[in-house]
mmCIF file of C-alpha atoms in Angstrom:
data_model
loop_
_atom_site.group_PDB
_atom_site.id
_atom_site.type_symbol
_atom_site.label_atom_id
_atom_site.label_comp_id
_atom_site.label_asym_id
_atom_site.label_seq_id
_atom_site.Cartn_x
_atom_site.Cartn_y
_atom_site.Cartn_z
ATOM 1 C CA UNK A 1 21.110 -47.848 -7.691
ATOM 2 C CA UNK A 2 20.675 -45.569 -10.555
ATOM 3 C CA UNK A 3 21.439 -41.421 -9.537
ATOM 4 C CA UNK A 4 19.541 -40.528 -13.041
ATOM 5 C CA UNK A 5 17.645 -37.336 -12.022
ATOM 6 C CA UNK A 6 15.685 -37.928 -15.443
ATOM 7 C CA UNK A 7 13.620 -41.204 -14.261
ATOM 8 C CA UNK A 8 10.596 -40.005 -12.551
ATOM 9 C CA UNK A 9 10.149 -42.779 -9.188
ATOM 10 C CA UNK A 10 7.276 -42.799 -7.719
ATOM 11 C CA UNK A 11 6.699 -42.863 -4.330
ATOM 12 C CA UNK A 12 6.124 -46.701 -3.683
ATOM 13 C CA UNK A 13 9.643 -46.827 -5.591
ATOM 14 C CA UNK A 14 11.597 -44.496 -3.190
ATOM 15 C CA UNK A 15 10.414 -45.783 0.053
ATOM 16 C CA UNK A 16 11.337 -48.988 -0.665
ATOM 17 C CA UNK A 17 14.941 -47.987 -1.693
ATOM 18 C CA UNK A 18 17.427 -49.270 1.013
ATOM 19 C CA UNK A 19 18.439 -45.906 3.361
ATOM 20 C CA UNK A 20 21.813 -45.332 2.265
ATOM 21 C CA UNK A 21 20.317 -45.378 -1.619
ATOM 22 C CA UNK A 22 17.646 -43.094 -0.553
ATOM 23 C CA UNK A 23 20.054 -40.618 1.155
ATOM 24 C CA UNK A 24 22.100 -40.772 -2.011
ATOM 25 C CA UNK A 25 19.497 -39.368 -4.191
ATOM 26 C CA UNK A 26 18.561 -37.019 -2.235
ATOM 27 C CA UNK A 27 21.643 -35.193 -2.361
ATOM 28 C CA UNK A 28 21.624 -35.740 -6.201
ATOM 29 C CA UNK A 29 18.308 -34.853 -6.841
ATOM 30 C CA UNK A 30 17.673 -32.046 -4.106
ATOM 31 C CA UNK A 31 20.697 -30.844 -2.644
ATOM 32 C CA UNK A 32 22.962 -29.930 -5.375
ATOM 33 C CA UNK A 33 20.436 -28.514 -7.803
ATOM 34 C CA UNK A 34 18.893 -26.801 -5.337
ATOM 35 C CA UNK A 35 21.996 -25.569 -3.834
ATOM 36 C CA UNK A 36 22.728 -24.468 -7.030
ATOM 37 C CA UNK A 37 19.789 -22.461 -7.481
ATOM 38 C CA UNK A 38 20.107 -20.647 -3.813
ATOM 39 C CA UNK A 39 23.350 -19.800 -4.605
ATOM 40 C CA UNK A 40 22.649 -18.044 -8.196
ATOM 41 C CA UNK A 41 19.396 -15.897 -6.776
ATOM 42 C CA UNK A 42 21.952 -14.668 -4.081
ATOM 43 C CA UNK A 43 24.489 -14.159 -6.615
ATOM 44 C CA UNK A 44 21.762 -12.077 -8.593
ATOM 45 C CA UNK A 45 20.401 -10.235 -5.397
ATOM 46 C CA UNK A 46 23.838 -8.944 -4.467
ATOM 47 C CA UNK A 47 23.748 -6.900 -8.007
ATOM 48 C CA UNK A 48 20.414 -5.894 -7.911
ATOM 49 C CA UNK A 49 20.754 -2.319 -6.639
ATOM 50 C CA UNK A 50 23.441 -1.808 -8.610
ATOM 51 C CA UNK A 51 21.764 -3.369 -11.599
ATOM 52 C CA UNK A 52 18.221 -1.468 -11.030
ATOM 53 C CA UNK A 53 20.473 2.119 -11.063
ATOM 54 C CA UNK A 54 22.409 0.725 -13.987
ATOM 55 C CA UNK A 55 18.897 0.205 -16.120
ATOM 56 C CA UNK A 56 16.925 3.559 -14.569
ATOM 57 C CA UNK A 57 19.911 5.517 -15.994
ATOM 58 C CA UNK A 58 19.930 3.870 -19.144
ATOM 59 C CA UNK A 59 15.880 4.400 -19.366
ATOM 60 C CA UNK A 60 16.284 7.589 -19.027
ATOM 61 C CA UNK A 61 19.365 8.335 -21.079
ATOM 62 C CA UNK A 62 17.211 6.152 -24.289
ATOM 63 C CA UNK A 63 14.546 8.843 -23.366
ATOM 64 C CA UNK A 64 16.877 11.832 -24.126
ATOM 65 C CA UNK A 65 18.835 10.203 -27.443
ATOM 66 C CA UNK A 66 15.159 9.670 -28.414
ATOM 67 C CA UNK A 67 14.052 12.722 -28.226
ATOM 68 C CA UNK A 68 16.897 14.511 -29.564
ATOM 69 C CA UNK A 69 17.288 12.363 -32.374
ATOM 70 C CA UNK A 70 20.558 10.864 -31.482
ATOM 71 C CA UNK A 71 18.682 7.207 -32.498
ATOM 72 C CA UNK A 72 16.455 6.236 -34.734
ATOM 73 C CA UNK A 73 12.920 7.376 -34.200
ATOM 74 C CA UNK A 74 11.286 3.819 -34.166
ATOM 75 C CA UNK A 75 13.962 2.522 -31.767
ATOM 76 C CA UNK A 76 12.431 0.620 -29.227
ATOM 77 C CA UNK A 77 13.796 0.708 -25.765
ATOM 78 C CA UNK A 78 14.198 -2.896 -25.987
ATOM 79 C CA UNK A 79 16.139 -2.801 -29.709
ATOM 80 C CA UNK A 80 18.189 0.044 -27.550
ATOM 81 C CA UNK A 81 19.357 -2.242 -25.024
ATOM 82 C CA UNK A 82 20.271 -4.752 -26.962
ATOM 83 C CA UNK A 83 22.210 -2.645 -29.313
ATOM 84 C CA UNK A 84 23.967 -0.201 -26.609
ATOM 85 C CA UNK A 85 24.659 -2.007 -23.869
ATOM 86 C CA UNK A 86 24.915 -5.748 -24.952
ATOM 87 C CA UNK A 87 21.518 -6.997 -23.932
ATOM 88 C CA UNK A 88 17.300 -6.326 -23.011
ATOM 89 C CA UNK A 89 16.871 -6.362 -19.551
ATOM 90 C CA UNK A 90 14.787 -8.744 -17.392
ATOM 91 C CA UNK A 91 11.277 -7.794 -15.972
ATOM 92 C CA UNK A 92 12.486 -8.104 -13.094
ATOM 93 C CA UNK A 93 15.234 -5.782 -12.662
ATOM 94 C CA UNK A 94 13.238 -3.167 -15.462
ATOM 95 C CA UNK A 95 10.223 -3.020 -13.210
ATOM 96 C CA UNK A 96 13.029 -2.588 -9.688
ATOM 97 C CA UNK A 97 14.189 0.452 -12.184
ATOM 98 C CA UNK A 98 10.868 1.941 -12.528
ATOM 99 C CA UNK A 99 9.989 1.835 -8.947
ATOM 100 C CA UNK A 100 13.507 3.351 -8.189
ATOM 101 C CA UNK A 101 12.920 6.281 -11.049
ATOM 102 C CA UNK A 102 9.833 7.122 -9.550
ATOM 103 C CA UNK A 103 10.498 7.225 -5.924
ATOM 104 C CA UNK A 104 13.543 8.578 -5.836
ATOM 105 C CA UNK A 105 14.452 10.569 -8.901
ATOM 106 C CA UNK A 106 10.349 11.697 -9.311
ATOM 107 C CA UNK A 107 10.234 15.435 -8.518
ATOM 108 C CA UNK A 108 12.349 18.235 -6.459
ATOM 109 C CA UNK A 109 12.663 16.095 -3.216
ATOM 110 C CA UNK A 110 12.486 12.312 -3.364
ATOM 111 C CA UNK A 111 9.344 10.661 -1.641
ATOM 112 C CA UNK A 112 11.828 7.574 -0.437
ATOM 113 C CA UNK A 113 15.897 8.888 -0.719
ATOM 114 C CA UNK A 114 18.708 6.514 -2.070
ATOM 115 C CA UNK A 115 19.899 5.656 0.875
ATOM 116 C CA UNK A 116 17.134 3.946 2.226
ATOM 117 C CA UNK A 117 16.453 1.665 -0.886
ATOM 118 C CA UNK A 118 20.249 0.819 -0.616
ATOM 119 C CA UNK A 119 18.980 0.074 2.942
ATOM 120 C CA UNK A 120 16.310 -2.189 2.150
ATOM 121 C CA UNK A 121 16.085 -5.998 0.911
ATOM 122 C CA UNK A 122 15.907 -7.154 -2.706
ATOM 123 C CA UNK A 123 12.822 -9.103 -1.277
ATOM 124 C CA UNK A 124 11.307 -5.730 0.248
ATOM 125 C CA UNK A 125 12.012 -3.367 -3.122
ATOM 126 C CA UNK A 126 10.024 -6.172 -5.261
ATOM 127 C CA UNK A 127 7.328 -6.270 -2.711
ATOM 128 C CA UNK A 128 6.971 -2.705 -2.977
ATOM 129 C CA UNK A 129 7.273 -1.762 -6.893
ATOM 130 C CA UNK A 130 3.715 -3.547 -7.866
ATOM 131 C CA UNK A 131 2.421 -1.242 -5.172
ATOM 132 C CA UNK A 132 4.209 2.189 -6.013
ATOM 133 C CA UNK A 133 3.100 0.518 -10.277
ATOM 134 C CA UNK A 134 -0.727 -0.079 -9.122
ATOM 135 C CA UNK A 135 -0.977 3.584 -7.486
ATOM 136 C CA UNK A 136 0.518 5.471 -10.341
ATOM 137 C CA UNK A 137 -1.927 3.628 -12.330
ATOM 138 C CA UNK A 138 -4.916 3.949 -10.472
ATOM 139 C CA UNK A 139 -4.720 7.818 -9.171
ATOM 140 C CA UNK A 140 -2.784 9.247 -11.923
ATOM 141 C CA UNK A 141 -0.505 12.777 -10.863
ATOM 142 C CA UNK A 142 -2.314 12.438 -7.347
ATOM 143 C CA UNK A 143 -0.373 9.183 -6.383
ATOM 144 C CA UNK A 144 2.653 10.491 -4.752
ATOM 145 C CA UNK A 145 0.222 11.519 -1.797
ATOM 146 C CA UNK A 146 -2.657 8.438 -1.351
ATOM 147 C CA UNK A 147 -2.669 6.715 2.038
ATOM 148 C CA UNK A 148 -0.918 3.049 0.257
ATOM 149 C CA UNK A 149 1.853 4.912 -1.426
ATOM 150 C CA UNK A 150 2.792 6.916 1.725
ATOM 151 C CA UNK A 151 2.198 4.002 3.877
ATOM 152 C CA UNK A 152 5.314 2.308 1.301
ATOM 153 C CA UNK A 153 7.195 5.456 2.084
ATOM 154 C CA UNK A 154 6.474 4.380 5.869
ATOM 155 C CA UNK A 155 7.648 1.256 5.300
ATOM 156 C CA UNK A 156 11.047 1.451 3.294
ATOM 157 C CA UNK A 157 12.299 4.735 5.701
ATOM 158 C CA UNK A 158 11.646 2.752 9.208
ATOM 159 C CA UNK A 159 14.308 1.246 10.423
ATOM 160 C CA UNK A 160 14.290 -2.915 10.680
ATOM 161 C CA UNK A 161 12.571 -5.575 8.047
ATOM 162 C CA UNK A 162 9.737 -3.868 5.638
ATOM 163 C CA UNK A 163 8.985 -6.823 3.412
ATOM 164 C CA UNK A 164 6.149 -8.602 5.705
ATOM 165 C CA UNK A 165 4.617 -4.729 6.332
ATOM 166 C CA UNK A 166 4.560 -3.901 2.509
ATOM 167 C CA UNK A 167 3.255 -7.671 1.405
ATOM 168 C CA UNK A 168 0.172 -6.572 4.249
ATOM 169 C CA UNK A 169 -0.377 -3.611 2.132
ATOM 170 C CA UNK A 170 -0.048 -4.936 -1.011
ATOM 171 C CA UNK A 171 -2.559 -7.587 0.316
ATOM 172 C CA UNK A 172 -4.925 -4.564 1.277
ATOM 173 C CA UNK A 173 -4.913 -2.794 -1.564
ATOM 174 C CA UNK A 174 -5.041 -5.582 -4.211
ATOM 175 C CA UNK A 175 -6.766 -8.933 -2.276
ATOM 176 C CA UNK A 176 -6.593 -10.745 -5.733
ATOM 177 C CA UNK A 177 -3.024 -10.755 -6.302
ATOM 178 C CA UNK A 178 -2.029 -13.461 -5.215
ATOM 179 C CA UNK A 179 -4.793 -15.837 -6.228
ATOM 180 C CA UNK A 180 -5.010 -14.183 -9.492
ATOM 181 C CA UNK A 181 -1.299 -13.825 -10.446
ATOM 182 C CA UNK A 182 -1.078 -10.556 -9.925
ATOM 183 C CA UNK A 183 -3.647 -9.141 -11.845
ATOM 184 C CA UNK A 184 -5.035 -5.817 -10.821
ATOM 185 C CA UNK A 185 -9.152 -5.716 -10.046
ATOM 186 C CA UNK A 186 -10.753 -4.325 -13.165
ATOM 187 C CA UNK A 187 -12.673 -1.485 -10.838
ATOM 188 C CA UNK A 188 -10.459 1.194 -12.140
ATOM 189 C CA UNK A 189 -10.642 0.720 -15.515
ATOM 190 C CA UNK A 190 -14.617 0.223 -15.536
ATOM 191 C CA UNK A 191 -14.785 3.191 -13.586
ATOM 192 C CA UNK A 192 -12.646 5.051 -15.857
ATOM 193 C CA UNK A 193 -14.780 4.162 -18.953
ATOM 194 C CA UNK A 194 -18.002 4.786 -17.090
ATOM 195 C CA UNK A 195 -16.709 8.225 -16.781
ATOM 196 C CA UNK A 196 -15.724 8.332 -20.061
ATOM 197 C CA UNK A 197 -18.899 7.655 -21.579
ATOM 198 C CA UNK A 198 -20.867 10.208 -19.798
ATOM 199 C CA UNK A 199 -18.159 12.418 -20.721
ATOM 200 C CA UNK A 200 -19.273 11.884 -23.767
ATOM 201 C CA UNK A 201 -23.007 11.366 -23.597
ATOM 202 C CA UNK A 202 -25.012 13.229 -26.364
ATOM 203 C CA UNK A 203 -28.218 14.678 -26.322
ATOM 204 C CA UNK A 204 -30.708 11.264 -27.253
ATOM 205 C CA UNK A 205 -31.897 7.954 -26.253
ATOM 206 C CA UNK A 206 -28.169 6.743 -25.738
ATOM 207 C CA UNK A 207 -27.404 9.870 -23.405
ATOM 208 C CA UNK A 208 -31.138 9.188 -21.609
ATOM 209 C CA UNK A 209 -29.960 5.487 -21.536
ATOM 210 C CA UNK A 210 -26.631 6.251 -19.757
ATOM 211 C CA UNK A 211 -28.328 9.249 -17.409
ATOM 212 C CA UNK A 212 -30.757 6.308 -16.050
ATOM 213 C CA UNK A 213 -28.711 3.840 -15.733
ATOM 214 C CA UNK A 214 -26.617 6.291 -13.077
ATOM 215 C CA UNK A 215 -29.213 7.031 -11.570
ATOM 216 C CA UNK A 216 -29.952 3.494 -10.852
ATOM 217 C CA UNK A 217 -26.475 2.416 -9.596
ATOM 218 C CA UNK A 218 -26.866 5.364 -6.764
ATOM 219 C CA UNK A 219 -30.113 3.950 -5.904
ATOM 220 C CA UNK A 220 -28.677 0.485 -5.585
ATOM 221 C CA UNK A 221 -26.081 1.219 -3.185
ATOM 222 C CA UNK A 222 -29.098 2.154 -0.400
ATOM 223 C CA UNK A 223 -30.853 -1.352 -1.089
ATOM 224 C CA UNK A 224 -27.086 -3.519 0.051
ATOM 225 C CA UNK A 225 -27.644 -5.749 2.508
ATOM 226 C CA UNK A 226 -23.653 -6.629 2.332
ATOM 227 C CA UNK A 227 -22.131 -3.334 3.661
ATOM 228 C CA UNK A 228 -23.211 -1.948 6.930
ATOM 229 C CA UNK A 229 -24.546 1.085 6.973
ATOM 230 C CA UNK A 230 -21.854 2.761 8.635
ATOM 231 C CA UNK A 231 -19.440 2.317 6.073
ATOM 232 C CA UNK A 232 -20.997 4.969 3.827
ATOM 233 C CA UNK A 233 -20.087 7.528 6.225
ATOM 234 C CA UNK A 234 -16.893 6.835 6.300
ATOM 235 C CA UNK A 235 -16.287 6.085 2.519
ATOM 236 C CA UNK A 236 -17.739 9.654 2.382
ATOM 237 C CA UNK A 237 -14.699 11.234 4.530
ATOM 238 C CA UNK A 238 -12.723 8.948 2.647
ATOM 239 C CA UNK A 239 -13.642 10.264 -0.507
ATOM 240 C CA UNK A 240 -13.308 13.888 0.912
ATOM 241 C CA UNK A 241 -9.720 12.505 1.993
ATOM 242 C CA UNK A 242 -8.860 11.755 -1.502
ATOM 243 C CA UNK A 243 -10.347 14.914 -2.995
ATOM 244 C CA UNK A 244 -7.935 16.966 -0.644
ATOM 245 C CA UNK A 245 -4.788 15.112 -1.721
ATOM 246 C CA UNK A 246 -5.279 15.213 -5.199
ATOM 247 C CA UNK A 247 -5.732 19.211 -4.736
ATOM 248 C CA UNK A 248 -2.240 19.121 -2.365
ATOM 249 C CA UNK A 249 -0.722 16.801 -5.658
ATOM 250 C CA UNK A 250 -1.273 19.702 -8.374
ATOM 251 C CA UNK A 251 0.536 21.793 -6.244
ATOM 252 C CA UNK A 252 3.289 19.451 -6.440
ATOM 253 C CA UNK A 253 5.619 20.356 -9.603
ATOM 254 C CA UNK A 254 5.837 17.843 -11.467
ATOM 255 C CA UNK A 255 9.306 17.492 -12.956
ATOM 256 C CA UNK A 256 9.035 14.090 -14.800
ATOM 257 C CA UNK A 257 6.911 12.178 -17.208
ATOM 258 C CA UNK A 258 4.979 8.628 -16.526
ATOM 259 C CA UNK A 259 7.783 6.560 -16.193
ATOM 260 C CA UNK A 260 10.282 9.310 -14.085
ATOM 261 C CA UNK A 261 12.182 10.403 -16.646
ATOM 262 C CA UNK A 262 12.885 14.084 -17.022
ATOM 263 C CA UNK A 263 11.628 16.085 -19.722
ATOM 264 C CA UNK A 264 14.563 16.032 -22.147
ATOM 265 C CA UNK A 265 15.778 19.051 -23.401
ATOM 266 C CA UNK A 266 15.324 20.684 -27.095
ATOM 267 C CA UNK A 267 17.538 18.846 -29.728
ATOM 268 C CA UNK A 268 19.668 20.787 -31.149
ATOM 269 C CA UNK A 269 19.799 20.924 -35.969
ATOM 270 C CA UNK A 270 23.316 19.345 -35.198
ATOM 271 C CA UNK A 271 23.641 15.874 -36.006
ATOM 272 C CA UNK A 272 25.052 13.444 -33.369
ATOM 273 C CA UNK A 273 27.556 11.339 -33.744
ATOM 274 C CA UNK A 274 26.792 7.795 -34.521
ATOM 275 C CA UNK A 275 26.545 5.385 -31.737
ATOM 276 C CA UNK A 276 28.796 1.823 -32.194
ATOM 277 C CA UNK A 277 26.943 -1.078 -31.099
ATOM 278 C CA UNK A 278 28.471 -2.804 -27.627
ATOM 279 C CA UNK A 279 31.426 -4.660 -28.554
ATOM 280 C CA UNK A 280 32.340 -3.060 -31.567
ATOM 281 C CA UNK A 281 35.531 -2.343 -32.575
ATOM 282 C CA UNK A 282 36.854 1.182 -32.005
#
């Protein structure tokens, strides 16, 4: 019996194999390459908190040498990786990093503190970043107070498992995810152009055109035969909902830029020192 693991068998092949064969290349061919694999994702997991401080740090410290002209202006944060601290950083941990600089370093109090994302699972942090990502998207300075981002809040600072809660409301708020690879639902962004335009509708056939056409979609919605008419009613207090906590989010000061990091201070006319490369000699 050959224990190649490059011969593809089919199944005809394999159930035919005497038992002890079969047994064989199983542990060959499932056990110790799969083994393998459990075994380096837990070896990853147990530095991923450590790793996802490591890289919001080193966002934000780019974000300050950039600014005050410590690197070069058209260093990417990539390039800066690479060339500082030996290496670019995975999607993976860089998005863990985001989600980390804005709930917890975002503002004078943090919405979710350390100690409960040191708390939490590698598995429940990742299920909770694309939904902290989509709301900071979607509702802009206002999203440190709408109903999915405080229900994450919820989530990571209850005691016990939060990964099957936050994969309900990730399910809730984006029902495409999954099936679609985790693209968001292009509502937002039509919305936001719609807006757009008649923000910038001009005084002719085009502006009539646009003014119409409005007027048409708010018609439509009374003629929908797929919503029950109840649901208006209580889109309407949730729409009065969302007006309130986007007037309770300006109050909030806001302390840090789109991606959490802190508004760097003024460089100084002194040049800086030039930075050696990771590794170089000293």
């Amino acid at each position: 019996m050959s224990n190649k693991t490059d011969v593809k068998l089919t199944f005809a092949e394999i159930t035919a194999m005497p038992r002890g064969d079969r047994y064989a290349l199983f542990t060959v061919n499932v056990v110790k390459p799969f083994g393998q694999v459990a075994k380096a994702k837990e070896a990853v997991d147990d530095h991923m908190h450590n790793g996802m401080k490591l890289t919001a740090s080193l966002k934000r410290e780019y974000a300050t040498m950039l600014f005050a002209r410590e690197i070069p202006p058209d260093m990417t944060e990539a390039k800066f990786f690479t060339q500082y601290a030996g290496g670019d950083v995975p999607p993976r941990v860089k998005g863990l990093a985001t989600f980390f600089n804005a709930v917890t370093l975002t503002g004078a109090e943090p919405l979710i503190p350390e100690k409960f994302i040191d708390a939490a699972s590698v598995t429940s942090l990742e299920a909770a970043a694309p939904i902290i990502a989509t709301e900071r998207k979607n509702a802009g300075e206002a999203w440190m107070v709408t109903p999915f981002t405080l229900e994450v809040v919820d989530a990571l600072s209850t005691p016990g498992e939060a990964t099957k809660k936050l994969k309900a409301i990730r399910k809730r708020q984006n029902p495409k995810a999954d099936d679609a690879g985790g693209e968001e639902t292009p509502t937002a962004a039509l919305l936001a152009l719609l807006l757009a335009r008649i923000g910038s509708a001009t005084d002719d056939e085009n502006g009539y055109l646009l003014f119409t056409g409005c007027q048409e979609m708010a018609d439509k919605w009374g003629t929908l035969k797929a919503i029950p008419a109840t649901r208006f009613a209580e889109w309407l207090a949730k729409r009065e909902a969302a007006a309130k906590a986007k007037a309770a989010a300006e109050k909030i000061k806001v302390t840090h830029g789109n991606d959490g990091v802190p508004p760097p201070t003024a460089p100084t006319e002194k040049p800086a020192e030039k930075l050696e490369p990771a590794g170089a000699a000293s």
